[in-house]
Short mmCIF file of C-alpha atoms in Angstrom, two decimals:
data_model
loop_
_atom_site.label_atom_id
_atom_site.label_comp_id
_atom_site.label_asym_id
_atom_site.label_seq_id
_atom_site.Cartn_x
_atom_site.Cartn_y
_atom_site.Cartn_z
CA UNK A 1 34.67 41.16 -247.18
CA UNK A 2 32.99 42.25 -250.33
CA UNK A 3 29.57 40.86 -251.02
CA UNK A 4 29.37 42.02 -254.63
CA UNK A 5 26.69 39.54 -255.48
CA UNK A 6 24.50 39.87 -258.45
CA UNK A 7 20.98 38.72 -257.84
CA UNK A 8 20.41 35.20 -259.04
CA UNK A 9 16.97 35.83 -260.43
CA UNK A 10 17.80 38.95 -262.35
CA UNK A 11 17.56 38.74 -266.09
CA UNK A 12 20.71 39.01 -268.09
CA UNK A 13 19.70 42.48 -269.12
CA UNK A 14 19.16 43.58 -265.52
CA UNK A 15 22.57 42.29 -264.61
CA UNK A 16 24.13 44.48 -267.22
CA UNK A 17 22.17 47.62 -266.41
CA UNK A 18 23.57 49.36 -263.35
CA UNK A 19 21.15 50.38 -260.63
CA UNK A 20 21.48 51.85 -257.17
CA UNK A 21 20.90 49.70 -254.12
CA UNK A 22 18.11 51.21 -252.04
CA UNK A 23 19.05 50.69 -248.42
CA UNK A 24 16.32 51.07 -245.79
CA UNK A 25 17.92 51.46 -242.38
CA UNK A 26 15.87 49.96 -239.54
CA UNK A 27 12.54 50.38 -241.30
CA UNK A 28 9.58 50.05 -238.97
CA UNK A 29 6.43 49.55 -241.02
CA UNK A 30 6.16 46.54 -243.29
CA UNK A 31 3.76 48.55 -245.43
CA UNK A 32 6.47 51.05 -246.22
CA UNK A 33 8.92 48.33 -247.19
CA UNK A 34 6.34 46.82 -249.50
CA UNK A 35 5.43 50.18 -251.03
CA UNK A 36 9.11 50.93 -251.55
CA UNK A 37 9.63 47.59 -253.30
CA UNK A 38 6.62 48.22 -255.51
CA UNK A 39 7.70 51.64 -256.69
CA UNK A 40 11.23 50.38 -257.24
CA UNK A 41 9.80 47.68 -259.49
CA UNK A 42 7.78 50.35 -261.31
CA UNK A 43 11.07 51.92 -262.29
CA UNK A 44 12.89 48.64 -262.99
CA UNK A 45 14.89 48.57 -259.75
CA UNK A 46 15.17 45.51 -257.56
CA UNK A 47 18.22 45.87 -255.37
CA UNK A 48 16.43 46.46 -252.08
CA UNK A 49 18.44 46.08 -248.89
CA UNK A 50 17.03 46.14 -245.38
CA UNK A 51 19.14 46.89 -242.34
CA UNK A 52 17.65 45.26 -239.24
CA UNK A 53 13.96 45.72 -240.05
CA UNK A 54 12.02 46.17 -236.81
CA UNK A 55 9.48 43.41 -237.41
CA UNK A 56 11.87 40.84 -238.84
CA UNK A 57 11.84 39.30 -242.26
CA UNK A 58 9.92 38.16 -244.26
CA UNK A 59 7.03 40.43 -243.37
CA UNK A 60 3.52 39.61 -244.66
CA UNK A 61 2.44 43.25 -244.58
CA UNK A 62 5.36 44.20 -246.76
CA UNK A 63 4.52 41.47 -249.22
CA UNK A 64 0.88 42.52 -249.36
CA UNK A 65 1.76 46.12 -250.08
CA UNK A 66 4.32 45.24 -252.72
CA UNK A 67 1.74 44.12 -255.29
CA UNK A 68 3.96 41.23 -256.25
CA UNK A 69 7.30 43.01 -256.21
CA UNK A 70 8.33 41.20 -253.01
CA UNK A 71 8.17 37.53 -252.27
CA UNK A 72 9.62 35.33 -249.60
CA UNK A 73 12.92 34.71 -251.29
CA UNK A 74 13.50 38.03 -252.95
CA UNK A 75 14.42 40.53 -253.98
CA UNK A 76 14.96 42.17 -250.59
CA UNK A 77 18.01 41.15 -248.60
CA UNK A 78 18.56 41.71 -244.91
CA UNK A 79 21.77 42.94 -243.27
CA UNK A 80 22.66 43.43 -239.64
CA UNK A 81 24.04 46.92 -240.03
CA UNK A 82 24.70 49.67 -242.54
CA UNK A 83 28.34 48.73 -242.99
CA UNK A 84 27.36 45.24 -244.13
CA UNK A 85 24.59 46.54 -246.35
CA UNK A 86 26.85 48.85 -248.31
CA UNK A 87 29.96 46.70 -248.25
CA UNK A 88 30.09 46.19 -251.99
CA UNK A 89 29.31 49.80 -252.85
CA UNK A 90 31.74 52.43 -254.08
CA UNK A 91 29.56 55.53 -253.91
CA UNK A 92 26.83 55.96 -251.29
CA UNK A 93 24.54 58.91 -250.70
CA UNK A 94 22.25 59.42 -247.71
CA UNK A 95 18.81 60.92 -248.12
CA UNK A 96 18.42 63.53 -245.44
CA UNK A 97 16.06 66.41 -244.86
CA UNK A 98 18.64 68.15 -242.77
CA UNK A 99 21.91 69.37 -244.17
CA UNK A 100 24.12 68.28 -241.35
CA UNK A 101 27.19 69.81 -239.95
CA UNK A 102 29.38 67.53 -241.96
CA UNK A 103 31.67 68.03 -244.86
CA UNK A 104 29.57 66.31 -247.45
CA UNK A 105 28.52 67.21 -250.92
CA UNK A 106 24.81 68.01 -250.97
CA UNK A 107 22.72 67.18 -254.01
CA UNK A 108 19.15 67.52 -255.10
CA UNK A 109 17.55 64.29 -256.33
CA UNK A 110 18.28 65.08 -259.97
CA UNK A 111 21.92 66.01 -259.48
CA UNK A 112 22.36 63.21 -257.00
CA UNK A 113 21.07 60.62 -259.44
CA UNK A 114 23.25 62.07 -262.17
CA UNK A 115 26.30 61.71 -259.96
CA UNK A 116 25.34 58.16 -259.03
CA UNK A 117 24.70 57.26 -262.63
CA UNK A 118 28.00 58.68 -263.80
CA UNK A 119 29.76 56.60 -261.20
CA UNK A 120 27.79 53.45 -261.99
CA UNK A 121 28.49 53.90 -265.70
CA UNK A 122 32.16 53.75 -264.86
CA UNK A 123 31.64 50.37 -263.22
CA UNK A 124 31.12 51.42 -259.61
CA UNK A 125 28.35 50.11 -257.39
CA UNK A 126 26.15 52.83 -255.95
CA UNK A 127 23.64 52.96 -253.10
CA UNK A 128 21.22 55.34 -251.43
CA UNK A 129 20.48 55.21 -247.69
CA UNK A 130 17.07 55.96 -246.21
CA UNK A 131 16.53 56.38 -242.47
CA UNK A 132 13.81 54.93 -240.27
CA UNK A 133 10.33 56.45 -240.27
CA UNK A 134 10.58 58.21 -236.96
CA UNK A 135 14.21 58.94 -236.41
CA UNK A 136 15.94 59.14 -239.76
CA UNK A 137 19.58 58.31 -240.14
CA UNK A 138 22.01 58.74 -237.31
CA UNK A 139 25.25 60.57 -237.76
CA UNK A 140 27.31 57.40 -237.68
CA UNK A 141 25.49 56.02 -240.68
CA UNK A 142 25.69 59.31 -242.53
CA UNK A 143 29.39 59.44 -241.84
CA UNK A 144 29.81 56.36 -244.04
CA UNK A 145 28.23 58.15 -246.95
CA UNK A 146 29.91 60.15 -249.69
CA UNK A 147 27.23 62.77 -249.96
CA UNK A 148 23.72 63.84 -249.02
CA UNK A 149 20.61 64.04 -251.14
CA UNK A 150 17.98 66.51 -249.95
CA UNK A 151 14.55 67.02 -251.46
CA UNK A 152 13.09 70.42 -252.28
CA UNK A 153 10.50 70.16 -249.52
CA UNK A 154 8.54 72.76 -247.59
CA UNK A 155 10.58 73.69 -244.50
CA UNK A 156 7.47 73.54 -242.34
CA UNK A 157 6.45 70.07 -243.56
CA UNK A 158 9.65 68.40 -244.56
CA UNK A 159 9.22 64.81 -243.42
CA UNK A 160 8.45 62.48 -246.30
CA UNK A 161 6.93 59.09 -245.82
CA UNK A 162 9.70 56.51 -246.26
CA UNK A 163 8.17 54.87 -249.33
CA UNK A 164 7.54 58.28 -250.89
CA UNK A 165 11.17 59.16 -250.40
CA UNK A 166 12.12 55.97 -252.20
CA UNK A 167 9.57 56.78 -254.92
CA UNK A 168 11.20 60.12 -255.71
CA UNK A 169 14.63 58.55 -256.06
CA UNK A 170 13.35 55.59 -258.07
CA UNK A 171 11.53 57.95 -260.39
CA UNK A 172 14.59 60.15 -260.79
CA UNK A 173 16.72 57.14 -261.58
CA UNK A 174 14.16 55.89 -264.07
CA UNK A 175 14.01 59.24 -265.82
CA UNK A 176 16.92 59.57 -268.13
CA UNK A 177 17.58 63.28 -268.25
CA UNK A 178 20.80 62.94 -270.17
CA UNK A 179 18.97 63.44 -273.45
CA UNK A 180 18.42 67.03 -272.34
CA UNK A 181 14.67 66.73 -272.47
CA UNK A 182 13.54 66.89 -276.08
CA UNK A 183 10.21 68.29 -275.17
CA UNK A 184 6.74 67.13 -275.92
CA UNK A 185 4.22 66.77 -278.66
CA UNK A 186 4.02 63.09 -279.31
CA UNK A 187 0.38 62.55 -279.92
CA UNK A 188 -1.54 59.34 -279.75
CA UNK A 189 -3.86 58.72 -282.66
CA UNK A 190 -3.61 59.78 -286.26
CA UNK A 191 -2.39 62.74 -288.22
CA UNK A 192 -4.46 65.82 -288.80
CA UNK A 193 -6.70 65.81 -291.84
CA UNK A 194 -5.31 67.44 -294.94
CA UNK A 195 -6.15 71.07 -295.43
CA UNK A 196 -8.57 70.29 -298.24
CA UNK A 197 -10.68 68.26 -295.84
CA UNK A 198 -10.47 70.89 -293.12
CA UNK A 199 -11.48 73.63 -295.50
CA UNK A 200 -14.30 71.46 -296.84
CA UNK A 201 -15.69 71.40 -293.32
CA UNK A 202 -15.32 75.16 -292.93
CA UNK A 203 -17.13 75.80 -296.20
CA UNK A 204 -19.91 73.41 -295.34
CA UNK A 205 -20.36 75.08 -291.96
CA UNK A 206 -20.28 78.53 -293.51
CA UNK A 207 -22.99 77.63 -296.02
CA UNK A 208 -25.28 76.34 -293.32
CA UNK A 209 -24.64 79.31 -291.06
CA UNK A 210 -25.42 81.65 -293.92
CA UNK A 211 -28.77 79.95 -294.42
CA UNK A 212 -29.44 80.15 -290.71
CA UNK A 213 -28.85 83.90 -290.66
CA UNK A 214 -25.90 83.50 -288.29
CA UNK A 215 -23.71 86.21 -289.78
CA UNK A 216 -25.13 89.43 -288.50
CA UNK A 217 -24.42 92.16 -289.27
CA UNK A 218 -23.32 90.83 -292.67
CA UNK A 219 -20.19 92.96 -292.84
CA UNK A 220 -18.82 91.09 -289.85
CA UNK A 221 -19.03 87.75 -291.62
CA UNK A 222 -15.39 87.59 -292.80
CA UNK A 223 -14.09 88.21 -289.30
CA UNK A 224 -16.55 85.81 -287.71
CA UNK A 225 -15.71 83.11 -290.19
CA UNK A 226 -11.99 83.67 -289.65
CA UNK A 227 -12.43 83.24 -285.91
CA UNK A 228 -14.32 80.00 -286.42
CA UNK A 229 -11.62 78.68 -288.73
CA UNK A 230 -8.95 79.59 -286.24
CA UNK A 231 -10.76 77.84 -283.43
CA UNK A 232 -11.30 74.65 -285.40
CA UNK A 233 -7.81 74.67 -286.85
CA UNK A 234 -6.41 74.60 -283.35
CA UNK A 235 -8.06 71.22 -282.86
CA UNK A 236 -5.83 69.57 -285.51
CA UNK A 237 -8.84 67.46 -286.48
CA UNK A 238 -8.19 64.07 -288.02
CA UNK A 239 -9.92 62.87 -291.16
CA UNK A 240 -12.39 60.90 -289.09
CA UNK A 241 -13.12 63.90 -286.90
CA UNK A 242 -13.73 66.08 -289.95
CA UNK A 243 -16.28 63.53 -291.12
CA UNK A 244 -17.89 63.55 -287.68
CA UNK A 245 -18.19 67.31 -287.66
CA UNK A 246 -19.66 67.36 -291.14
CA UNK A 247 -22.22 64.90 -289.87
CA UNK A 248 -22.92 67.18 -286.93
CA UNK A 249 -23.48 70.17 -289.16
CA UNK A 250 -25.79 68.14 -291.39
CA UNK A 251 -27.74 66.78 -288.46
CA UNK A 252 -28.22 70.15 -286.82
CA UNK A 253 -29.24 71.84 -290.07
CA UNK A 254 -31.61 69.07 -291.09
CA UNK A 255 -35.24 70.05 -291.49
CA UNK A 256 -34.35 73.65 -292.01
CA UNK A 257 -33.69 73.03 -295.66
CA UNK A 258 -29.99 72.62 -295.19
CA UNK A 259 -27.69 70.75 -297.55
CA UNK A 260 -27.81 67.03 -297.12
CA UNK B 1 -21.03 81.28 -264.94
CA UNK B 2 -17.45 80.79 -263.89
CA UNK B 3 -16.78 78.84 -260.78
CA UNK B 4 -13.09 79.64 -260.56
CA UNK B 5 -13.03 79.76 -256.80
CA UNK B 6 -9.95 80.21 -254.73
CA UNK B 7 -9.80 78.08 -251.63
CA UNK B 8 -11.16 79.89 -248.63
CA UNK B 9 -8.65 78.54 -246.19
CA UNK B 10 -5.57 79.07 -248.30
CA UNK B 11 -3.03 81.46 -246.93
CA UNK B 12 -2.37 84.67 -248.76
CA UNK B 13 0.90 83.27 -249.97
CA UNK B 14 -0.74 80.14 -251.30
CA UNK B 15 -3.25 82.19 -253.19
CA UNK B 16 -0.49 84.03 -254.96
CA UNK B 17 1.59 81.01 -255.86
CA UNK B 18 -0.05 78.93 -258.55
CA UNK B 19 -0.37 75.22 -257.95
CA UNK B 20 -2.08 72.34 -259.68
CA UNK B 21 -5.21 70.83 -258.24
CA UNK B 22 -4.59 67.14 -257.63
CA UNK B 23 -7.85 65.36 -258.44
CA UNK B 24 -8.28 61.81 -257.15
CA UNK B 25 -11.14 60.16 -259.01
CA UNK B 26 -13.10 57.67 -256.91
CA UNK B 27 -10.18 56.82 -254.63
CA UNK B 28 -10.75 53.65 -252.67
CA UNK B 29 -8.24 53.51 -249.81
CA UNK B 30 -8.25 56.23 -247.20
CA UNK B 31 -4.59 55.49 -246.60
CA UNK B 32 -3.76 56.50 -250.15
CA UNK B 33 -5.69 59.74 -249.83
CA UNK B 34 -3.81 60.54 -246.64
CA UNK B 35 -0.44 59.66 -248.13
CA UNK B 36 -1.22 61.78 -251.16
CA UNK B 37 -2.12 64.75 -248.96
CA UNK B 38 1.06 64.30 -246.97
CA UNK B 39 3.39 64.26 -249.95
CA UNK B 40 1.54 67.20 -251.46
CA UNK B 41 2.19 69.14 -248.25
CA UNK B 42 5.86 68.11 -248.44
CA UNK B 43 6.01 69.98 -251.70
CA UNK B 44 3.83 72.91 -250.59
CA UNK B 45 0.67 71.82 -252.40
CA UNK B 46 -2.76 71.79 -250.80
CA UNK B 47 -5.37 71.83 -253.54
CA UNK B 48 -6.57 68.25 -253.13
CA UNK B 49 -9.88 67.35 -254.73
CA UNK B 50 -11.69 64.06 -254.28
CA UNK B 51 -14.30 62.80 -256.69
CA UNK B 52 -16.75 60.49 -254.94
CA UNK B 53 -14.32 58.76 -252.56
CA UNK B 54 -15.48 55.19 -251.97
CA UNK B 55 -15.58 55.35 -248.18
CA UNK B 56 -17.05 58.83 -247.87
CA UNK B 57 -15.49 61.87 -246.30
CA UNK B 58 -13.94 62.68 -243.86
CA UNK B 59 -12.06 59.44 -243.55
CA UNK B 60 -10.15 58.66 -240.33
CA UNK B 61 -7.65 56.42 -242.11
CA UNK B 62 -6.82 59.22 -244.51
CA UNK B 63 -6.29 61.62 -241.66
CA UNK B 64 -4.04 59.18 -239.81
CA UNK B 65 -1.85 58.63 -242.86
CA UNK B 66 -1.60 62.32 -243.67
CA UNK B 67 0.67 63.12 -240.71
CA UNK B 68 -1.27 66.32 -240.11
CA UNK B 69 -1.69 67.42 -243.71
CA UNK B 70 -5.40 66.57 -243.60
CA UNK B 71 -7.92 67.57 -241.02
CA UNK B 72 -11.70 67.46 -240.86
CA UNK B 73 -12.24 70.81 -242.51
CA UNK B 74 -9.46 70.84 -245.04
CA UNK B 75 -7.72 71.01 -247.30
CA UNK B 76 -9.41 68.25 -249.32
CA UNK B 77 -12.67 69.04 -251.04
CA UNK B 78 -15.17 66.50 -252.32
CA UNK B 79 -17.01 66.66 -255.65
CA UNK B 80 -19.71 64.41 -257.13
CA UNK B 81 -18.04 63.98 -260.51
CA UNK B 82 -15.01 64.94 -262.57
CA UNK B 83 -16.83 67.73 -264.38
CA UNK B 84 -17.57 69.47 -261.08
CA UNK B 85 -14.06 68.90 -259.76
CA UNK B 86 -12.37 70.56 -262.74
CA UNK B 87 -15.03 73.18 -263.46
CA UNK B 88 -12.72 76.13 -262.68
CA UNK B 89 -9.71 74.69 -264.51
CA UNK B 90 -8.36 75.74 -267.89
CA UNK B 91 -5.72 73.07 -268.49
CA UNK B 92 -6.16 69.52 -267.23
CA UNK B 93 -3.89 66.53 -267.72
CA UNK B 94 -4.71 62.91 -266.88
CA UNK B 95 -2.10 60.59 -265.43
CA UNK B 96 -2.35 57.37 -267.38
CA UNK B 97 -0.10 54.38 -267.80
CA UNK B 98 -1.64 53.67 -271.15
CA UNK B 99 -1.33 55.96 -274.10
CA UNK B 100 -4.89 55.71 -275.27
CA UNK B 101 -6.22 55.80 -278.76
CA UNK B 102 -7.15 59.45 -278.42
CA UNK B 103 -5.89 62.64 -279.94
CA UNK B 104 -4.09 63.99 -276.88
CA UNK B 105 -0.67 65.40 -276.26
CA UNK B 106 1.42 62.97 -274.23
CA UNK B 107 3.95 64.24 -271.73
CA UNK B 108 6.41 62.81 -269.27
CA UNK B 109 6.10 64.15 -265.71
CA UNK B 110 8.78 66.77 -266.28
CA UNK B 111 7.43 68.09 -269.55
CA UNK B 112 3.90 67.84 -268.25
CA UNK B 113 4.69 69.91 -265.17
CA UNK B 114 6.53 72.44 -267.32
CA UNK B 115 3.49 72.82 -269.55
CA UNK B 116 1.20 73.12 -266.54
CA UNK B 117 3.46 75.67 -264.93
CA UNK B 118 3.71 77.76 -268.08
CA UNK B 119 -0.06 77.83 -268.29
CA UNK B 120 -0.49 78.63 -264.60
CA UNK B 121 2.04 81.43 -264.87
CA UNK B 122 -0.19 83.00 -267.48
CA UNK B 123 -3.08 83.00 -265.04
CA UNK B 124 -4.75 79.71 -265.90
CA UNK B 125 -5.89 77.16 -263.34
CA UNK B 126 -4.37 73.73 -263.86
CA UNK B 127 -5.23 70.26 -262.59
CA UNK B 128 -4.00 66.69 -262.77
CA UNK B 129 -6.38 63.72 -262.69
CA UNK B 130 -5.51 60.40 -261.03
CA UNK B 131 -7.69 57.32 -261.46
CA UNK B 132 -8.86 54.86 -258.84
CA UNK B 133 -6.50 52.24 -257.46
CA UNK B 134 -7.93 49.29 -259.31
CA UNK B 135 -9.47 50.65 -262.44
CA UNK B 136 -7.74 53.90 -263.37
CA UNK B 137 -9.54 56.60 -265.31
CA UNK B 138 -12.34 55.82 -267.69
CA UNK B 139 -12.37 57.19 -271.21
CA UNK B 140 -15.13 59.69 -270.49
CA UNK B 141 -13.00 61.38 -267.84
CA UNK B 142 -9.93 61.34 -270.04
CA UNK B 143 -11.93 62.90 -272.89
CA UNK B 144 -12.29 66.05 -270.77
CA UNK B 145 -8.53 66.37 -270.39
CA UNK B 146 -6.16 68.34 -272.56
CA UNK B 147 -3.29 65.89 -272.40
CA UNK B 148 -1.88 62.76 -270.81
CA UNK B 149 1.04 62.37 -268.43
CA UNK B 150 2.73 58.99 -268.49
CA UNK B 151 5.54 57.88 -266.22
CA UNK B 152 8.69 56.16 -267.46
CA UNK B 153 7.73 52.87 -265.84
CA UNK B 154 8.69 49.28 -266.54
CA UNK B 155 6.20 47.87 -269.07
CA UNK B 156 5.93 44.66 -267.10
CA UNK B 157 5.23 46.42 -263.79
CA UNK B 158 3.61 49.68 -264.72
CA UNK B 159 0.94 50.17 -262.07
CA UNK B 160 1.97 52.74 -259.49
CA UNK B 161 0.35 53.01 -256.13
CA UNK B 162 -2.00 56.01 -256.20
CA UNK B 163 -0.12 57.99 -253.55
CA UNK B 164 3.19 57.25 -255.27
CA UNK B 165 1.78 58.60 -258.52
CA UNK B 166 0.83 61.78 -256.69
CA UNK B 167 4.29 61.87 -255.09
CA UNK B 168 6.05 61.91 -258.43
CA UNK B 169 3.94 64.78 -259.71
CA UNK B 170 4.20 66.75 -256.46
CA UNK B 171 7.95 66.31 -256.50
CA UNK B 172 8.18 67.37 -260.12
CA UNK B 173 6.08 70.43 -259.40
CA UNK B 174 8.24 71.25 -256.40
CA UNK B 175 11.42 70.97 -258.44
CA UNK B 176 11.93 74.08 -260.43
CA UNK B 177 13.46 72.94 -263.67
CA UNK B 178 12.55 76.11 -265.48
CA UNK B 179 16.19 77.03 -265.91
CA UNK B 180 16.79 73.96 -268.00
CA UNK B 181 13.42 73.94 -269.70
CA UNK B 182 12.62 76.77 -272.07
CA UNK B 183 9.32 75.10 -272.88
CA UNK B 184 6.66 76.29 -275.24
CA UNK B 185 2.97 77.14 -274.80
CA UNK B 186 3.18 80.40 -276.57
CA UNK B 187 -0.20 80.67 -278.09
CA UNK B 188 -1.66 83.84 -279.41
CA UNK B 189 -5.03 84.74 -278.05
CA UNK B 190 -6.45 84.18 -274.62
CA UNK B 191 -6.44 81.30 -272.24
CA UNK B 192 -8.70 78.37 -272.77
CA UNK B 193 -12.17 78.58 -271.31
CA UNK B 194 -12.61 76.92 -267.96
CA UNK B 195 -13.87 73.35 -268.03
CA UNK B 196 -17.33 74.33 -266.84
CA UNK B 197 -17.79 76.43 -269.96
CA UNK B 198 -16.32 73.76 -272.22
CA UNK B 199 -18.58 71.11 -270.73
CA UNK B 200 -21.52 73.49 -271.06
CA UNK B 201 -20.89 73.58 -274.80
CA UNK B 202 -20.61 69.80 -275.01
CA UNK B 203 -23.90 69.36 -273.19
CA UNK B 204 -25.65 71.93 -275.35
CA UNK B 205 -24.38 70.24 -278.51
CA UNK B 206 -25.36 66.82 -277.22
CA UNK B 207 -28.91 67.96 -276.48
CA UNK B 208 -29.35 69.35 -279.96
CA UNK B 209 -27.82 66.33 -281.62
CA UNK B 210 -30.14 64.11 -279.63
CA UNK B 211 -33.14 66.04 -280.92
CA UNK B 212 -31.78 65.82 -284.41
CA UNK B 213 -31.52 62.04 -284.23
CA UNK B 214 -27.76 62.21 -284.74
CA UNK B 215 -26.86 59.38 -282.41
CA UNK B 216 -27.64 56.25 -284.35
CA UNK B 217 -27.59 53.51 -283.41
CA UNK B 218 -28.34 54.75 -279.87
CA UNK B 219 -25.87 52.38 -278.20
CA UNK B 220 -23.06 54.15 -279.98
CA UNK B 221 -23.94 57.48 -278.43
CA UNK B 222 -21.42 57.37 -275.55
CA UNK B 223 -18.55 56.64 -277.90
CA UNK B 224 -19.68 59.20 -280.42
CA UNK B 225 -20.05 61.85 -277.77
CA UNK B 226 -16.65 60.99 -276.33
CA UNK B 227 -15.06 61.43 -279.75
CA UNK B 228 -16.73 64.81 -280.16
CA UNK B 229 -15.54 65.92 -276.74
CA UNK B 230 -12.02 64.80 -277.51
CA UNK B 231 -11.99 66.64 -280.80
CA UNK B 232 -13.31 69.89 -279.33
CA UNK B 233 -11.08 69.66 -276.28
CA UNK B 234 -8.07 69.63 -278.56
CA UNK B 235 -9.03 73.05 -279.83
CA UNK B 236 -8.39 74.65 -276.41
CA UNK B 237 -11.33 76.95 -277.10
CA UNK B 238 -11.28 80.34 -275.42
CA UNK B 239 -14.31 81.75 -273.61
CA UNK B 240 -15.16 83.81 -276.66
CA UNK B 241 -14.86 80.79 -278.90
CA UNK B 242 -17.10 78.74 -276.65
CA UNK B 243 -19.71 81.49 -276.94
CA UNK B 244 -19.29 81.49 -280.70
CA UNK B 245 -19.80 77.75 -280.93
CA UNK B 246 -22.85 77.87 -278.73
CA UNK B 247 -24.18 80.48 -281.10
CA UNK B 248 -23.38 78.18 -284.01
CA UNK B 249 -25.23 75.28 -282.45
CA UNK B 250 -28.21 77.52 -281.69
CA UNK B 251 -28.25 78.95 -285.21
CA UNK B 252 -28.04 75.59 -286.91
CA UNK B 253 -30.70 74.04 -284.70
CA UNK B 254 -33.06 76.97 -284.99
CA UNK B 255 -36.38 76.26 -286.61
CA UNK B 256 -36.13 72.61 -285.73
CA UNK B 257 -37.44 73.36 -282.26
CA UNK B 258 -33.98 73.44 -280.75
CA UNK B 259 -33.12 75.20 -277.54
CA UNK B 260 -32.73 78.90 -277.98
#
C-alpha cells in the first residue's frame, strides 16, 4: 500500500532533489500550518503532509498565512493517520522535546538532517513528524519512527511553536553543511583601492593636519600618523571611497588655506 | 558617554552569558513580536529590542503569542530609532535577503553567529537587526551595521516571516557549533567602539561637512552620508580611534567657524 507519489506540480528539478516530508500530526491552528508551508517554501521544500487537521482542509487561515505557498489544490496533502502519512517513507524521525523511554536514536537537528540526507541520497524517502500544538506526539506515533530529533532548547521553556519547529528543520535541511563550512568574507561591492591610492589619501590628510597644527607635541606625529593609517586601512576603502574621503578632507580644510 | 547598559531584570546567570540583542525594526504585527519573543526564550535569549513598533507597546497580541515569554514589564524594550537601539553595541549584523551594493561582510546564519559569538566572548555587545514585515531594512539602517546575514533561501520564495527569521538566528545561537568552527576574528587592538560613539562621529562629521558646503547637490546628501557611514563602519574603529577622528574633524574644520 505504498503511496510513493511524486507531486504533479513539482518541477523536474524538484523531483530529482530529495527532500523530507514534513508531517504535521493533528495540527490545530490553520495559521501554524500556513506558516509551516511558507518557511518550507523558503527553503525549497514542498512535501507537506497533514494528519487529520482539526479544522479540516482546505483552511483559509492556513492559506492566508502561507504567503502563497499553499493553495487549494496543493502542496499539502491530508491523511487520516500517521501510518498512512508515512507509508511511502523509509526513514522517519519524530521531533520531540522529551527524550522518551524508548530505544531510539536521538539526534540534534544538524545530525538528524545529516542522517536523513544520507539516507535520501541513497534513494530512500525520509520524513519528519511534528506533534500537535498542545499535546505533541503520542507514544504510538513515536513508536513508528526510527529516531528522535530534539532541539537544544532551554529546559524551563522548551515548547516551540509548531511552525517554528518546522522552520528549524527546514533551515537545517536547506543549509548544506557537508562542505564543512568554508567560512566567511565574501563582500558585496568592489575591491579595495590600490595601496597607491590609499597612501595618497593618507598623505593628503597628513598635509592638511600639519597645517592645522594637529600633531602636538610634534615628536608624537609619527605615532599619531601610524594610528590613523591603521584605522583607515582597516576599512579596506574602495577607489570611490578614497575619492570621497579626499573630498571630505578638502572640504573641511577649505578656507583655512588648505590644498585644493 | 557609553550607554552599555545591562538589562535590569536579567538574572545573574543571564548577565554572565553573552547573548545577541535581537532588534526588530518597526515591526508591524504583534503576533510576530510575540512569536519572536517565544522562540528567543526557547533558546535562552531575552534581549529583545523594538524600534518604533507600529501598534505601540505593550501589545496584547504580542503577549498572547509569546506563551509567557513577554509580559507588560519585560523583557522587550522599545527605542525610537535604530541608533538608540544599538547604542551600546560593538558588532551589529543586519539580516537581509538581498546582498546590497555595499561594502559589508556577508555571512550565512552559522558563520554570522560564530562571528558574533567570538566577538561577544571577547567582551563586546552584539546585535542582529531584522526589518519590518513588508519593507525590510532601509539602507540607512544597514549602513550602521558591520555585516549582513543572509539565509540560504529559495530565490523565488525568499521572504521569511519575521518571527521565523528570528527563530533561525535564535536556533543558530543556541546551537554551539564552536567545536566544528575554529572561526576567525583575531584582530589586534581593542574592540570596536560602541555604536553610540561611532554615530557620534558620523554626526559630528556631517555637521562640519554641511557647514563646508560639501553636500552638493543637496538632494544627494542622504546617499553621500550613507556612503561615508558605510566606509567608516568598515574600519571597526576603536574608542581611541573614534576620538582621534573627532580630533581630526575638529582640527580640519578649525578656523572656518566649525564646532570646537
